[in-house]
Each structure stands twice: as C-alpha cells, then as structure tokens.
Coordinates of C-alpha atoms in Angstrom, one line a residue:
X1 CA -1.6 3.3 22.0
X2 CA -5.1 2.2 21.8
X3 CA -6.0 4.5 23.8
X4 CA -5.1 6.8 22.4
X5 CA -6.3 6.3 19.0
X6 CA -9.7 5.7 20.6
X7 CA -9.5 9.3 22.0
X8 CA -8.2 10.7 18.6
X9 CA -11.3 9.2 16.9
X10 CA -14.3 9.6 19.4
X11 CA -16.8 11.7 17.5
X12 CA -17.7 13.2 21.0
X13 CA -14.8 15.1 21.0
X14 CA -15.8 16.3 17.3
X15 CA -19.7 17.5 18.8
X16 CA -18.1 19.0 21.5
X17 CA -16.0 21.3 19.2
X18 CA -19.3 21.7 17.2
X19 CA -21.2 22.6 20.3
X20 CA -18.9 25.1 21.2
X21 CA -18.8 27.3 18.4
X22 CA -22.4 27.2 17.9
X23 CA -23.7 24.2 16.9
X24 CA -26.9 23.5 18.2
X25 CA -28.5 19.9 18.3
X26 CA -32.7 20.5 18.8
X27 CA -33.8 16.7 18.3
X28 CA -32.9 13.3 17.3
X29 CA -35.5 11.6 15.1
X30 CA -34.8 8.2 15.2
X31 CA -37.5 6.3 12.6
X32 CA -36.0 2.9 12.5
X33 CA -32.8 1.7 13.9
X34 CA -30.0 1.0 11.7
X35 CA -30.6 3.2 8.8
X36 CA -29.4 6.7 7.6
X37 CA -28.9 9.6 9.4
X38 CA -29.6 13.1 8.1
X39 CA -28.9 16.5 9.7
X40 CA -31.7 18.7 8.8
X41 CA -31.4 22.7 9.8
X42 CA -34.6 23.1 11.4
X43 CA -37.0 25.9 9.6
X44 CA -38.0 29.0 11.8
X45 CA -41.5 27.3 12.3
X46 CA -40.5 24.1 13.7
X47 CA -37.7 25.5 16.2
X48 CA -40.8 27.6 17.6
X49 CA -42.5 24.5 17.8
X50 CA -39.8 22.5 19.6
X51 CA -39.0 25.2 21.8
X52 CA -42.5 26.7 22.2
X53 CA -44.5 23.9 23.1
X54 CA -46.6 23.4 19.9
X55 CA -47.6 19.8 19.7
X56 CA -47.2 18.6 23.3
X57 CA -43.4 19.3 23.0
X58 CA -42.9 21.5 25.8
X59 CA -38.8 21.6 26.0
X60 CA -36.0 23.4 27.3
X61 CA -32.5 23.5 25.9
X62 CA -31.9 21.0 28.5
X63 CA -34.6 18.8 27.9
X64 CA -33.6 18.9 24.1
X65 CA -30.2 17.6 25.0
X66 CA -31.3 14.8 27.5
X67 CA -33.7 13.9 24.9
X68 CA -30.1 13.3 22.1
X69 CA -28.7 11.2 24.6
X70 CA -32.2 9.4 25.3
X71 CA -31.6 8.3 21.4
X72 CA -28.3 8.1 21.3
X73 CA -26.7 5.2 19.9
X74 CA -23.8 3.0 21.0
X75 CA -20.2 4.5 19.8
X76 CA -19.5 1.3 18.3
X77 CA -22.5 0.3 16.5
X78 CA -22.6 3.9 14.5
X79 CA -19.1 4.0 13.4
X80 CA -20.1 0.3 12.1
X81 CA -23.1 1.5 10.3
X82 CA -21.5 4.8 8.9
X83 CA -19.4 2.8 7.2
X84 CA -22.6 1.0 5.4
X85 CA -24.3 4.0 4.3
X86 CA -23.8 7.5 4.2
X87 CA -26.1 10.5 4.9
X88 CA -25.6 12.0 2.0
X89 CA -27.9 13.8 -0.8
X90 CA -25.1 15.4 -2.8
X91 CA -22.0 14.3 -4.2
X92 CA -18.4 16.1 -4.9
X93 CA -18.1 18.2 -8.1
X94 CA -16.1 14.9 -9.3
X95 CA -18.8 12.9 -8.8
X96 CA -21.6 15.2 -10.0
X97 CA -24.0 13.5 -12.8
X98 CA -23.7 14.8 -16.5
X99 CA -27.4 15.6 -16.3
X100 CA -29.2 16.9 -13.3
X101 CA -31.9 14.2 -13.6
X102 CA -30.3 11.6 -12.1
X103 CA -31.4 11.3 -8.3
X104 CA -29.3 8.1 -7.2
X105 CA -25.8 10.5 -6.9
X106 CA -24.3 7.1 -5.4
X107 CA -25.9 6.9 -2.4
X108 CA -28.0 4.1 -0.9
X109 CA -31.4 5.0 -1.5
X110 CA -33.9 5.1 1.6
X111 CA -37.4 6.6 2.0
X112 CA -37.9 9.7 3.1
X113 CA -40.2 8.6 6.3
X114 CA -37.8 6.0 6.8
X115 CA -34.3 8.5 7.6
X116 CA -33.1 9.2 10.8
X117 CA -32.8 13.0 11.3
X118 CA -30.8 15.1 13.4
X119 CA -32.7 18.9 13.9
X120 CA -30.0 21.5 14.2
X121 CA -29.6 25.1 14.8
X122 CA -26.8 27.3 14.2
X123 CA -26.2 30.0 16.9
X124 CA -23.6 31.9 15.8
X125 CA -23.1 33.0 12.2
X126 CA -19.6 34.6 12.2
X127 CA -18.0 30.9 13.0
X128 CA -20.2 29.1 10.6
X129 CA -19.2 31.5 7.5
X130 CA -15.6 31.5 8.8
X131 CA -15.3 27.6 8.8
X132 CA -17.6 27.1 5.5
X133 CA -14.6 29.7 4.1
X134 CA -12.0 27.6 6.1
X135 CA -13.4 24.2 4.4
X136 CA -13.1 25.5 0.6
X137 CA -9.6 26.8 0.7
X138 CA -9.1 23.1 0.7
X139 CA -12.1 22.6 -2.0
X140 CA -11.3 21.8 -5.6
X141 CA -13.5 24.7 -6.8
X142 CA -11.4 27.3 -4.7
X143 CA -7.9 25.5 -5.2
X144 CA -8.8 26.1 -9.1
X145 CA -9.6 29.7 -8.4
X146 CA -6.1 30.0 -6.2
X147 CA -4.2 28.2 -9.0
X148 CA -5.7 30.3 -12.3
X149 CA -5.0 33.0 -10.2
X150 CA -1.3 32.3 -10.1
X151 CA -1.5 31.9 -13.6
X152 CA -3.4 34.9 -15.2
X153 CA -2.2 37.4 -12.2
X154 CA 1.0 36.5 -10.5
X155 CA 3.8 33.8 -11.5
X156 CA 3.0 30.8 -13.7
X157 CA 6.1 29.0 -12.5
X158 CA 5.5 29.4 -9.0
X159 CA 1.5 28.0 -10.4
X160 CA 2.9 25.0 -12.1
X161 CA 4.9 23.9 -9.1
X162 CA 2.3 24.0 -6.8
X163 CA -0.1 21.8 -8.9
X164 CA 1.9 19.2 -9.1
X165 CA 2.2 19.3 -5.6
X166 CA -1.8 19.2 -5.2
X167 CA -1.7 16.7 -7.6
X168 CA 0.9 14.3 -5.6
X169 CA -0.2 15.2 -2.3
X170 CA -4.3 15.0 -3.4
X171 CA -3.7 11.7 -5.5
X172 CA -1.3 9.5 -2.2
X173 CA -4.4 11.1 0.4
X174 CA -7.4 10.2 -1.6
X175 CA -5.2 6.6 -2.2
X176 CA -4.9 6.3 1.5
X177 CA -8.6 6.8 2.2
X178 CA -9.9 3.7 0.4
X179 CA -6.9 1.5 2.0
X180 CA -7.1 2.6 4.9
X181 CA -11.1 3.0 5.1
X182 CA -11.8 4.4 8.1
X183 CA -15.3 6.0 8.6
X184 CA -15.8 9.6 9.3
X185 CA -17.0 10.6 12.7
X186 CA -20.5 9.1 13.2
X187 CA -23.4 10.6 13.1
X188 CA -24.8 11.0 16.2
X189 CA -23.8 12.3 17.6
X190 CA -21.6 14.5 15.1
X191 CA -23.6 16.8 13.3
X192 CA -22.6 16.5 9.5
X193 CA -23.1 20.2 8.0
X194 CA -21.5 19.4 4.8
X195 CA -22.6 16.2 3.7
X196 CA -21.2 16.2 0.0
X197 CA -18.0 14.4 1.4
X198 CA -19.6 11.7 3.5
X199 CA -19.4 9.0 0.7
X200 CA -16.0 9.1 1.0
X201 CA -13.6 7.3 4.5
X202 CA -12.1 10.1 6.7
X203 CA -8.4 9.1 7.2
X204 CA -6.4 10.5 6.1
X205 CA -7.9 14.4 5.9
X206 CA -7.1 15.2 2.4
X207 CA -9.0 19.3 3.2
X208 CA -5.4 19.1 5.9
X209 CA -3.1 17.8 3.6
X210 CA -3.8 20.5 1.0
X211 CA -4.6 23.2 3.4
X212 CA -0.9 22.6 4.6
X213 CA 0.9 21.6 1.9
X214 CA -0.3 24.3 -0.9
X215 CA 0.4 27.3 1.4
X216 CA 3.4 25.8 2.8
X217 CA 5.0 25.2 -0.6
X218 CA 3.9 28.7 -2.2
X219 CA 6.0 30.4 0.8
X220 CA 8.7 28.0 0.3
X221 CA 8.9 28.8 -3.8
X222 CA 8.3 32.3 -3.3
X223 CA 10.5 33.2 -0.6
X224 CA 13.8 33.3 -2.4
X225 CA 12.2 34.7 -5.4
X226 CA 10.8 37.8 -4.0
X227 CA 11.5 40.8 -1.7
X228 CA 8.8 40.1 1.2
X229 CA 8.9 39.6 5.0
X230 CA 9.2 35.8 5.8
X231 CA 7.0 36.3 8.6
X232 CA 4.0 37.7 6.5
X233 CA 4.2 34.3 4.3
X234 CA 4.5 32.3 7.6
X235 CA 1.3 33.9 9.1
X236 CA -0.9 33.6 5.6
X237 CA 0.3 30.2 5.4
X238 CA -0.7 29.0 9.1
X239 CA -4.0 31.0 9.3
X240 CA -5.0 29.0 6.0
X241 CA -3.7 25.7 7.3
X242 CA -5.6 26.8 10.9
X243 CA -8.6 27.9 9.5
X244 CA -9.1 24.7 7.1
X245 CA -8.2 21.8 9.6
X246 CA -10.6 23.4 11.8
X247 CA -13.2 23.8 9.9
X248 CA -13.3 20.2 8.9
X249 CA -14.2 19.0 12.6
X250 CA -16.8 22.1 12.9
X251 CA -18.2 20.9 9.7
X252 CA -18.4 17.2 11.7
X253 CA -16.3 15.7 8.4
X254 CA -13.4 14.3 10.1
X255 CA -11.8 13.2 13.6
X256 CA -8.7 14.8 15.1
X257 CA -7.1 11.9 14.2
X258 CA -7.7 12.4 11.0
X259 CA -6.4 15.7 10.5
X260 CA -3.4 14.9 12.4
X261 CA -2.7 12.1 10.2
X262 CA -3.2 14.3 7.4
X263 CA -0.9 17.1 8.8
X264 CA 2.1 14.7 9.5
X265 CA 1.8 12.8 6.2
X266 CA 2.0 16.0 4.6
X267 CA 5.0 17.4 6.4
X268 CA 6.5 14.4 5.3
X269 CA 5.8 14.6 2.0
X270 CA 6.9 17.9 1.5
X271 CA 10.2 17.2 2.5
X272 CA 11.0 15.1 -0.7
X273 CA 7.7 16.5 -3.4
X274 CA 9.0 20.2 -3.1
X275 CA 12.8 19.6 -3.7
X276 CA 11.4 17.4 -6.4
X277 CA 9.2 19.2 -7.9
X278 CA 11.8 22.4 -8.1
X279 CA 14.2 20.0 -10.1
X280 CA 11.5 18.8 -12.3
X281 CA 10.2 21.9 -13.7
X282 CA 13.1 22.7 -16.2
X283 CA 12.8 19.5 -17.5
X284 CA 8.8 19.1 -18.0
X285 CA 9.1 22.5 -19.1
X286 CA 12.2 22.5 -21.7
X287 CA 12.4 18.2 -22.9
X288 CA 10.4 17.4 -26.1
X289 CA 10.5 14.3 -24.0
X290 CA 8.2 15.6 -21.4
X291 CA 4.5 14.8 -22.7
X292 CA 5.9 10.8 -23.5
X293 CA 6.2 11.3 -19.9
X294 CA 3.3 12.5 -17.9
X295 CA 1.0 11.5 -20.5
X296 CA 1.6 7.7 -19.4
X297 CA 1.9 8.2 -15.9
X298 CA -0.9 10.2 -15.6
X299 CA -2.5 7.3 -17.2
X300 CA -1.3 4.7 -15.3
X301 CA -2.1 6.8 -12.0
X302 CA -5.5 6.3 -12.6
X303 CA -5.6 2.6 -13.8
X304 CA -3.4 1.9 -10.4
X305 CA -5.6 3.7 -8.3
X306 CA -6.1 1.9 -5.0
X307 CA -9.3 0.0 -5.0
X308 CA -11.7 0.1 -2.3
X309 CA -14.6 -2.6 -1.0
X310 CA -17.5 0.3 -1.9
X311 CA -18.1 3.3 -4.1
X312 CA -16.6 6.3 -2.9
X313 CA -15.9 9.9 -4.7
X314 CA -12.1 9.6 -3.6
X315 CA -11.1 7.7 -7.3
X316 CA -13.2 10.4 -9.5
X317 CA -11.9 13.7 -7.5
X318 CA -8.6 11.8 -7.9
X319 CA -8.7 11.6 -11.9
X320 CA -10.0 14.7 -12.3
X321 CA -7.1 16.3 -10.2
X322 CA -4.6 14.2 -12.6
X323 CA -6.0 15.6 -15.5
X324 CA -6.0 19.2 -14.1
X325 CA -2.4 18.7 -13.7
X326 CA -1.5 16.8 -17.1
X327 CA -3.9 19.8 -19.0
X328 CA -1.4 22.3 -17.1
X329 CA 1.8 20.6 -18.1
X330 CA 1.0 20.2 -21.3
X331 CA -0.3 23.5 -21.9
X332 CA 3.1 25.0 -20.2
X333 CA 4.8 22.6 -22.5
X334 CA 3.5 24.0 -25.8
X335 CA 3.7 27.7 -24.4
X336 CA 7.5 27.1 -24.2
X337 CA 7.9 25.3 -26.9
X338 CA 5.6 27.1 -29.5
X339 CA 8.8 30.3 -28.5
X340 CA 6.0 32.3 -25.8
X341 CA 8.1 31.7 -22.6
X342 CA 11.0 33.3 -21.9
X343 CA 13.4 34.3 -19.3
X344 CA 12.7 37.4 -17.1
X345 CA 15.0 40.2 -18.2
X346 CA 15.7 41.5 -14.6
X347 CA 17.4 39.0 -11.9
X348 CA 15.6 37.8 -8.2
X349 CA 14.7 39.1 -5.9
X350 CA 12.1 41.3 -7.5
X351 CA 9.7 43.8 -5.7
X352 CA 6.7 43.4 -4.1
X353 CA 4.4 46.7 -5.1
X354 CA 1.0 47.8 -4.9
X355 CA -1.2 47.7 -8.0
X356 CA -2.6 50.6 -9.6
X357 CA -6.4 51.0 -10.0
X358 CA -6.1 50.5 -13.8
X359 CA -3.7 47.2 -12.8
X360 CA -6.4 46.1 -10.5
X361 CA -8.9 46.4 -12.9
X362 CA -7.5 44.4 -15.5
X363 CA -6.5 41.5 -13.0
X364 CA -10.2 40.9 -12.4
X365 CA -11.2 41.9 -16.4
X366 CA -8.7 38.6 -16.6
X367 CA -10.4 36.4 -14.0
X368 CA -13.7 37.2 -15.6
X369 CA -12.5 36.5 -19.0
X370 CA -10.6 33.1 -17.9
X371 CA -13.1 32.0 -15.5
X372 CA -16.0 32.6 -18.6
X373 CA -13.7 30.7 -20.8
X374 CA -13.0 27.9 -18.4
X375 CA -17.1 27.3 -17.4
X376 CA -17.8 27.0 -21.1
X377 CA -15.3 24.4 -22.1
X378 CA -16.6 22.7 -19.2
X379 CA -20.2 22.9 -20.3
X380 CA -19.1 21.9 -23.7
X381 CA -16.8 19.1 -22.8
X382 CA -18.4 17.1 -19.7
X383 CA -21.4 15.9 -22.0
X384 CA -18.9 15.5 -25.2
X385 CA -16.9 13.4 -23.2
X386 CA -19.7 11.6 -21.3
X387 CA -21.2 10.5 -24.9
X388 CA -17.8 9.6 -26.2
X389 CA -17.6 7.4 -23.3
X390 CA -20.9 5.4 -24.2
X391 CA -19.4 4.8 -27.7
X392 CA -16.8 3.6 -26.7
X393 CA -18.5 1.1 -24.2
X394 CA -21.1 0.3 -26.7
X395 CA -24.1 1.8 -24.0
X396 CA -25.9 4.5 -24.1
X397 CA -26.4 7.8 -21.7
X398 CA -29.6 7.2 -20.1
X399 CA -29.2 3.8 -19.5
X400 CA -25.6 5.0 -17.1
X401 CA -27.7 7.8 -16.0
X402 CA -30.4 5.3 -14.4
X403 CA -27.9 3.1 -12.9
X404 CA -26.2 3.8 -9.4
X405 CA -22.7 3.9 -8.7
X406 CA -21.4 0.5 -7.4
X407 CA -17.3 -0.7 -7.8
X408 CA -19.2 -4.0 -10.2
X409 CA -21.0 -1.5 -12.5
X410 CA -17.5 -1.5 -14.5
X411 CA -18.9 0.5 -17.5
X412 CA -20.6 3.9 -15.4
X413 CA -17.1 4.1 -13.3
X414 CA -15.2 3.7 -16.5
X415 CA -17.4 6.6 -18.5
X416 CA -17.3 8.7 -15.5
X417 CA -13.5 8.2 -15.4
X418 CA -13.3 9.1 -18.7
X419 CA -15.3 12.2 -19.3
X420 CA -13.7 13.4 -16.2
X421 CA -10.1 13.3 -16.5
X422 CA -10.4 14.6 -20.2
X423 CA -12.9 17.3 -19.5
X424 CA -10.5 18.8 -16.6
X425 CA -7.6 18.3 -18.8
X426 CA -9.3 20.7 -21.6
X427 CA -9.9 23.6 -19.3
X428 CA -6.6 23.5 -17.4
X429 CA -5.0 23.7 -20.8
X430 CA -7.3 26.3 -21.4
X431 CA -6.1 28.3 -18.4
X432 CA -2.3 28.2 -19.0
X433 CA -2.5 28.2 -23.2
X434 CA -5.7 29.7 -24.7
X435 CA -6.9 32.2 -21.7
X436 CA -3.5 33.5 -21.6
X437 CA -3.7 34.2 -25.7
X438 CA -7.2 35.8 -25.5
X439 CA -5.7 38.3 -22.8
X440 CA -3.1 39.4 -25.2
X441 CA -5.8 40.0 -27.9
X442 CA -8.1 41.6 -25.9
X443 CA -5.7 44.0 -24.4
X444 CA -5.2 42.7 -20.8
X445 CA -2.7 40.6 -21.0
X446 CA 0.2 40.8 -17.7
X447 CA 3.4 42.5 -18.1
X448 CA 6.1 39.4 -17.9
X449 CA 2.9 37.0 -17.9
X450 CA 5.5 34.9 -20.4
X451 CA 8.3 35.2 -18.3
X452 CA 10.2 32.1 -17.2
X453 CA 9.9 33.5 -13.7
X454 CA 7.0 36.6 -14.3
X455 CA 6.2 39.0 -11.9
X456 CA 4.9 38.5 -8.9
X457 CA 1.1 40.2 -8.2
X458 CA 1.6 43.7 -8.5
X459 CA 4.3 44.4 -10.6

C-alpha cells in the first residue's frame, strides 16, 4: 500500500507528464539551498543565451537536462520544504488584497537574489492554452460565469441546484486539504505554471472534485427534464472532467494521487448531495423558514471550518463560495416569495432548439449587462466591507494591509473573512434578484426566465 501511494505522489511522474506535452525545463538556478523555488519562463534573449553559448554556457538540450538533475534535490527533502514555503507571487481571487499595494499576498518573503529558479520553455502552445482552459472550468471566476449563465440564459432551477453542490462539494474538499495537509508535488523537479494555488496543500484536488461533480450533476438534473441525447451530456461532461484533471498535473499543481482522491470522494458524494439537493429545493425555495436556515449554517460553516497548522487560501475561497451560495438562496427565496416565480405552463420534457440571431443577441446583451452589474457591486462592496471590518475590530485598513497573513494575526483573517463572505453574497443576490429585474426593464429579459422549471437555452 505504500508503495503505492509513493508512486501516486512522486512528482517525477507529474514532470514527466509535463515534459511530454511540451514542457521544457532550460536550467535550475539553485542560490542557496533550502529556500524558494520559482519557475521563471525564460525571455527570448536568455533562451538564445543558454542555448547559444552567450556567457560560456555552451549547452545542448541534453546538457540542459543533465545539468536539472546535477541540482536536483532529494525527493524527500523538497516535499519537506514545500510544505514550509511556497513559490508563490500571487494569491487566489479569495485571497486577493483590498488594495493592490500590499506586496506580502501571504507568502514568505525572500529576496529576489536569494530564490531558487527553475528556467522554462513552452514548446507547444495548443496543449498549454488547452490545459490553462482545462484548469478554469474548475476556477471560481469561470464556475461563476457557468452558473450566471444558468441563470440569465438557461434554467435557474437547474442553477440553484448545482451551486449548492459546488458549495458542498468545494467547502468538504478545501476542509480536507488543511486536515489532511499534504504538499503539492515539489518543485523540482515539477514545474509550477500556475503558482496562484501553491499556498494551499494538494490532497484532495478540489479543480477534480468540481470538474466532476458540476458537469456530472447538470447531466443528471437535466436529463429527465429535457429532450436531448444522453450520450451528448455524457461526452460534454467527461471531456470537462478529462480536460480539468489533466490540466492540473500539466500545470505541476497536484499528484495523481491527488486527483484520484478527488475523483473518488466526489463520486461518493454525489451519490447522497444530488438526491439531496433535488429534495431540498422545494423547501429552500417555498418555506418562510428557509433563510432561519441557511443563514445560520452558512454561518456556522465558516466558524467550523477546519483549522490548519499555517496560512493557506483554502478557508477564504471556502467563505467566499458559502456566501455565493447563501446570496443565491436568498435571492431565489425573495424572487418566489415577492409572487416572480412561477410554474412553467407546459409539462417536461421540453425541446431543445436552436436560438435565433435576435435570441442570441440578447443572451449576450444579458451577460454583458449582469456581468457589468456584478463587477460593480464587487468594486463597491469589497472595500465597504473591508472598512466595516476594521470598525468592527477597532483597527484600521493600512495597518491589516501592512501585516502578512499568519493563522495568530486573528483580526486580518477575521476582516478578510468578513468582507469576503458578504461581498460575494451581494453579487450572487445580485445575479438571481436584481440582474434578472434590470433585464425585464431594459427589454431583454428570457421567455419563462421566472418559470419554476424555465426553459432550457434556446427556447
């Protein structure tokens, strides 16, 4: 069984999947031992030096490769150190700072001459676009795209379904990250290419969980619904969960063990949250009850939050996602209660057809509309929030803004807590309530967008 899990998580499996869809390592810099790699795509001018000659460094791709395993360091001792610092000079949009001054972003700060860098090259573009595209289907900012989506274009019942079951599925993976607390694959020799993650432990994937669970479960609460060939929903739904799982080792974020863990955790999961979830709606939807409900929990979701023995995104991404669900909910809430939802005149299964140009048109004149209202209650909210916050605590902005995360700085992870939960709860109640209200008043408001079950896309 060891053995196994040793094979799961050796990060030379993870390089060798890099290297073979293009990944190209030109040099290990190693300034001092011990402290934080970087990977570093190398500029035109210094790949024609390493490969040209300039400066006495006369190589061949071979010699470049002997040279990474010249510095290479010791499985053991890297995976020990990666889980001590991190490489990374960005964080998660749930981790961002309110103002763009702050450099610290959480991470251990190290001199510049004093990083370890890893020069890299990418050979082939197709596979790196492909996986970047692979790695945000599971990405917050394109999960919120999918969702609004649902709900300005397609079925807001099938949308509020499936965020709860990003929200449950996001909030037990990001949990099982910081008790678990395994390190991501180390670098080297894994090549990082998106480092805004590496703050964060690898197992379970979370990018797997949601790249299977979210298409899984709209196939699952569409397929009764609607007239469509199974197999179409089948395909859509293992090409995303393909393409995203992959892209997460190409990317050098996670192991194969992770992402196996994260596929069979959220097969299991989905055996009880979608059943669950299906039964819930009516109620969240139609009980004056509902709010006294997920208001609390919500609540108490983020108090109980696992704790972890370092800073990590995983709690902030998580809060946010609870308060993009609990804006939802209560946003559906009011729309049914306030008399604006309603059931669909016609019975399931409906049809499937092809939208006009004109119909087309006005489903993008409704993302444009929702997506401009969405990014200005976020700029409005996030530093509303974030100064409400330091009332509250009795500090003020700057001084957060100067300090670096850490789990004992209680009052900058409370304020960031704060401003993000409530500032994704505004503009997912925004989406479902006041986007759908500016459509009508504008003139491009969907045909059965109020409908109990609407209809599908191209009605």
């Amino acid at each position: 069984m060891d053995m196994i899990e040793t094979c799961l998580r050796d990060p030379a499996l993870i390089w060798r999947f890099q290297s073979f869809f293009g990944v190209e390592k030109l040099e290990e810099v190693e300034h001092r031992r011990g402290n934080v790699w970087v990977a570093v795509e190398a500029e035109k001018h210094y790949e024609r030096e390493v490969m040209g000659g300039a400066n006495g460094l006369k190589r061949t791709k071979d010699k470049d490769q002997q040279s990474c395993q010249h510095r290479r360091k010791d499985n053991k001792l890297v995976e020990e150190e990666s889980s001590n610092v991190n490489s990374s000079g960005y964080s998660s949009e749930g981790e961002e700072e309110v103002e763009k001054g702050d450099s610290h972003k959480g991470e251990q700060v190290v001199r510049k001459g004093d990083k370890n860098i890893i020069y890299y090259k990418i050979r082939n573009q197709f596979w790196y676009f492909l996986f970047l595209f692979g790695s945000q289907l599971g990405d917050e900012p394109l999960c919120a795209l999918f969702f609004s989506f649902w709900f300005w274009n397609l079925d807001a019942s099938v949308g509020r379904r499936l965020v709860l079951v990003w929200n449950i599925v996001m909030y037990i993976g990001q949990g099982l990250k910081d008790i678990i607390r395994w390190p991501r694959p180390a670098m080297p020799p894994v090549i990082q290419l998106e480092q805004k993650w590496s703050l964060e432990y690898g197992m379970p994937s979370t990018h797997a969980m949601i790249g299977l669970a979210v298409p899984t479960s709209a196939v699952i609460y569409t397929m009764a619904t609607y007239d469509y060939p199974l197999v179409v929903g089948v395909s859509i739904m293992s090409t995303w969960c393909v393409l995203v799982c992959c892209s997460r080792m190409y990317l050098g974020m996670h192991s194969l063990a992770d992402i196996l863990a994260g596929l069979v955790l959220s097969a299991l999961l989905l055996l009880w949250v979608v059943p669950l979830v299906d039964y819930a709606d009516s109620f969240l939807m139609s009980s004056p009850l509902a709010p006294a409900i997920t208001i609390p929990l919500s609540l108490l979701a983020v108090w109980f939050y696992p704790g972890s023995d370092r800073w990590t995104p995983a709690r902030g991404d998580t809060t946010a996602a609870l308060g993009c669900y609990l804006g939802v909910h209560i946003g559906e809430w009011l729309n049914f209660q306030l008399g604006f939802l309603h059931q669909a005149a016609t019975l399931s299964p409906y049809l499937i057809q092809s939208p006009t140009i004109i119909e087309a048109s006005l489903m993008l004149l409704r993302v444009v509309i929702g997506g401009l209202i969405a990014v200005l209650t976020r700029a409005v909210l996030k530093p509303l929030t974030y100064h409400t916050a330091c009332y509250l605590l009795n500090t003020d902005k700057a001084t957060l803004l100067k300090q670096e995360y850490h789990i004992g700085n209680k009052k900058k992870l409370a304020a960031d807590l704060f401003y993000k939960f409530l500032t994704w709860l505004t503009v997912c109640f925004t989406v479902v309530f006041l986007s759908p209200l500016v459509f009508h008043l504008v003139g491009c408001d969907r045909a059965g967008a109020y409908h109990r079950t609407g209809n599908l896309l191209f009605y």
